[in-house]
Amino acid sequence: MNQEPRNHGLRPFHVKVGHAEVTVEARDREHAVQRAKRRLSIEMPRLWDVIHQIDTRGFHVDEVD
């Protein structure tokens, strides 16, 4: 049986900080920033501490249509 995966109310968000940007699935802006921090930390492990010190307001978040 082929089932569609449940997204539990997640929507795509485009998150940018500095020159780095990612698209994540999240419930809201705050959740999008949390997921973006996690993803950016994986992509740029040497900047983990810098990424996690950035205040939520330092991220530019747009919901993708």
Short mmCIF file of N, CA and C in Angstrom, two decimals:
data_model
loop_
_atom_site.label_atom_id
_atom_site.label_comp_id
_atom_site.label_asym_id
_atom_site.label_seq_id
_atom_site.Cartn_x
_atom_site.Cartn_y
_atom_site.Cartn_z
N MET A 1 0.84 -1.17 0.00
CA MET A 1 0.00 0.00 0.00
C MET A 1 0.89 1.24 0.00
N ASN A 2 0.64 2.14 -0.92
CA ASN A 2 1.44 3.36 -1.07
C ASN A 2 0.74 4.51 -0.35
N GLN A 3 1.35 5.02 0.71
CA GLN A 3 0.76 6.12 1.46
C GLN A 3 1.61 7.37 1.33
N GLU A 4 0.94 8.50 1.31
CA GLU A 4 1.64 9.78 1.32
C GLU A 4 2.21 10.01 2.71
N PRO A 5 3.45 10.48 2.84
CA PRO A 5 3.99 10.77 4.17
C PRO A 5 3.23 11.92 4.81
N ARG A 6 2.99 11.81 6.10
CA ARG A 6 2.30 12.89 6.81
C ARG A 6 3.29 13.99 7.15
N ASN A 7 2.88 15.22 6.93
CA ASN A 7 3.79 16.32 7.22
C ASN A 7 3.47 17.01 8.54
N HIS A 8 2.41 16.58 9.22
CA HIS A 8 2.05 17.11 10.53
C HIS A 8 2.01 18.64 10.55
N GLY A 9 1.44 19.24 9.54
CA GLY A 9 1.30 20.69 9.51
C GLY A 9 2.56 21.44 9.16
N LEU A 10 3.55 20.76 8.63
CA LEU A 10 4.80 21.43 8.27
C LEU A 10 4.68 22.11 6.92
N ARG A 11 5.27 23.29 6.83
CA ARG A 11 5.28 24.05 5.58
C ARG A 11 6.72 24.39 5.24
N PRO A 12 7.04 24.60 3.96
CA PRO A 12 8.41 24.96 3.61
C PRO A 12 8.72 26.43 3.93
N PHE A 13 9.90 26.65 4.48
CA PHE A 13 10.40 27.99 4.78
C PHE A 13 11.80 28.12 4.20
N HIS A 14 12.08 29.29 3.65
CA HIS A 14 13.42 29.61 3.15
C HIS A 14 14.06 30.47 4.24
N VAL A 15 15.20 30.00 4.77
CA VAL A 15 15.86 30.68 5.88
C VAL A 15 17.26 31.10 5.43
N LYS A 16 17.57 32.37 5.68
CA LYS A 16 18.86 32.92 5.26
C LYS A 16 19.51 33.63 6.45
N VAL A 17 20.81 33.42 6.58
CA VAL A 17 21.61 34.14 7.56
C VAL A 17 22.95 34.42 6.88
N GLY A 18 23.30 35.68 6.77
CA GLY A 18 24.51 36.04 6.03
C GLY A 18 24.38 35.57 4.60
N HIS A 19 25.39 34.84 4.12
CA HIS A 19 25.36 34.31 2.75
C HIS A 19 24.85 32.88 2.69
N ALA A 20 24.58 32.30 3.84
CA ALA A 20 24.10 30.91 3.89
C ALA A 20 22.58 30.89 3.86
N GLU A 21 22.03 29.93 3.14
CA GLU A 21 20.58 29.79 3.09
C GLU A 21 20.19 28.33 2.92
N VAL A 22 19.05 27.98 3.52
CA VAL A 22 18.52 26.63 3.44
C VAL A 22 17.00 26.71 3.36
N THR A 23 16.40 25.66 2.86
CA THR A 23 14.96 25.53 2.87
C THR A 23 14.64 24.36 3.80
N VAL A 24 13.74 24.61 4.75
CA VAL A 24 13.38 23.60 5.74
C VAL A 24 11.86 23.48 5.83
N GLU A 25 11.40 22.35 6.32
CA GLU A 25 9.98 22.13 6.60
C GLU A 25 9.78 22.42 8.08
N ALA A 26 8.82 23.30 8.41
CA ALA A 26 8.61 23.67 9.81
C ALA A 26 7.16 24.09 10.05
N ARG A 27 6.81 24.21 11.33
CA ARG A 27 5.45 24.62 11.71
C ARG A 27 5.29 26.13 11.64
N ASP A 28 6.33 26.87 12.04
CA ASP A 28 6.26 28.32 12.09
C ASP A 28 7.67 28.89 11.97
N ARG A 29 7.78 30.21 12.10
CA ARG A 29 9.07 30.89 11.93
C ARG A 29 10.12 30.39 12.94
N GLU A 30 9.73 30.31 14.21
CA GLU A 30 10.67 29.87 15.25
C GLU A 30 11.18 28.45 14.98
N HIS A 31 10.27 27.57 14.61
CA HIS A 31 10.64 26.18 14.31
C HIS A 31 11.55 26.14 13.09
N ALA A 32 11.29 27.00 12.11
CA ALA A 32 12.12 27.06 10.91
C ALA A 32 13.55 27.47 11.26
N VAL A 33 13.70 28.43 12.17
CA VAL A 33 15.04 28.86 12.58
C VAL A 33 15.76 27.73 13.31
N GLN A 34 15.06 27.02 14.19
CA GLN A 34 15.67 25.89 14.90
C GLN A 34 16.17 24.84 13.91
N ARG A 35 15.33 24.49 12.95
CA ARG A 35 15.71 23.48 11.96
C ARG A 35 16.84 23.97 11.07
N ALA A 36 16.82 25.26 10.72
CA ALA A 36 17.88 25.83 9.90
C ALA A 36 19.22 25.81 10.64
N LYS A 37 19.21 26.14 11.93
CA LYS A 37 20.43 26.09 12.73
C LYS A 37 21.01 24.68 12.72
N ARG A 38 20.14 23.70 12.92
CA ARG A 38 20.60 22.31 12.94
C ARG A 38 21.20 21.92 11.59
N ARG A 39 20.51 22.29 10.52
CA ARG A 39 20.97 21.93 9.18
C ARG A 39 22.26 22.65 8.81
N LEU A 40 22.35 23.94 9.12
CA LEU A 40 23.57 24.70 8.83
C LEU A 40 24.75 24.17 9.64
N SER A 41 24.49 23.73 10.86
CA SER A 41 25.55 23.16 11.69
C SER A 41 26.11 21.88 11.09
N ILE A 42 25.25 21.10 10.46
CA ILE A 42 25.69 19.88 9.80
C ILE A 42 26.50 20.22 8.55
N GLU A 43 26.03 21.21 7.79
CA GLU A 43 26.70 21.59 6.55
C GLU A 43 28.01 22.34 6.81
N MET A 44 28.09 23.06 7.92
CA MET A 44 29.28 23.85 8.24
C MET A 44 29.69 23.60 9.70
N PRO A 45 30.18 22.40 10.00
CA PRO A 45 30.45 22.04 11.40
C PRO A 45 31.46 22.94 12.12
N ARG A 46 32.37 23.54 11.40
CA ARG A 46 33.35 24.42 12.06
C ARG A 46 32.72 25.71 12.57
N LEU A 47 31.52 26.02 12.07
CA LEU A 47 30.82 27.24 12.50
C LEU A 47 29.69 26.94 13.47
N TRP A 48 29.66 25.72 14.03
CA TRP A 48 28.57 25.32 14.91
C TRP A 48 28.33 26.34 16.02
N ASP A 49 29.38 26.74 16.73
CA ASP A 49 29.21 27.67 17.84
C ASP A 49 28.71 29.03 17.38
N VAL A 50 29.17 29.50 16.25
CA VAL A 50 28.73 30.79 15.71
C VAL A 50 27.26 30.71 15.33
N ILE A 51 26.89 29.65 14.63
CA ILE A 51 25.50 29.48 14.18
C ILE A 51 24.55 29.47 15.37
N HIS A 52 24.91 28.75 16.42
CA HIS A 52 24.01 28.62 17.57
C HIS A 52 24.00 29.85 18.48
N GLN A 53 24.95 30.77 18.29
CA GLN A 53 24.95 32.00 19.06
C GLN A 53 24.12 33.10 18.40
N ILE A 54 23.78 32.91 17.13
CA ILE A 54 23.00 33.93 16.41
C ILE A 54 21.59 33.97 16.97
N ASP A 55 21.15 35.15 17.32
CA ASP A 55 19.79 35.34 17.82
C ASP A 55 18.78 35.04 16.70
N THR A 56 17.62 34.60 17.08
CA THR A 56 16.56 34.28 16.12
C THR A 56 16.29 35.43 15.17
N ARG A 57 16.39 36.66 15.68
CA ARG A 57 16.13 37.84 14.84
C ARG A 57 17.19 38.04 13.77
N GLY A 58 18.32 37.34 13.86
CA GLY A 58 19.38 37.46 12.87
C GLY A 58 19.12 36.66 11.60
N PHE A 59 18.06 35.85 11.61
CA PHE A 59 17.71 35.02 10.46
C PHE A 59 16.58 35.67 9.68
N HIS A 60 16.71 35.64 8.37
CA HIS A 60 15.63 36.12 7.49
C HIS A 60 14.84 34.90 7.05
N VAL A 61 13.55 34.88 7.41
CA VAL A 61 12.71 33.71 7.15
C VAL A 61 11.53 34.11 6.27
N ASP A 62 11.36 33.35 5.17
CA ASP A 62 10.21 33.55 4.27
C ASP A 62 9.51 32.22 4.07
N GLU A 63 8.19 32.24 4.15
CA GLU A 63 7.45 31.02 3.86
C GLU A 63 7.39 30.85 2.34
N VAL A 64 7.66 29.63 1.88
CA VAL A 64 7.65 29.33 0.45
C VAL A 64 6.21 29.03 0.03
N ASP A 65 5.80 29.62 -1.07
CA ASP A 65 4.43 29.37 -1.56
C ASP A 65 4.28 28.02 -2.16
#
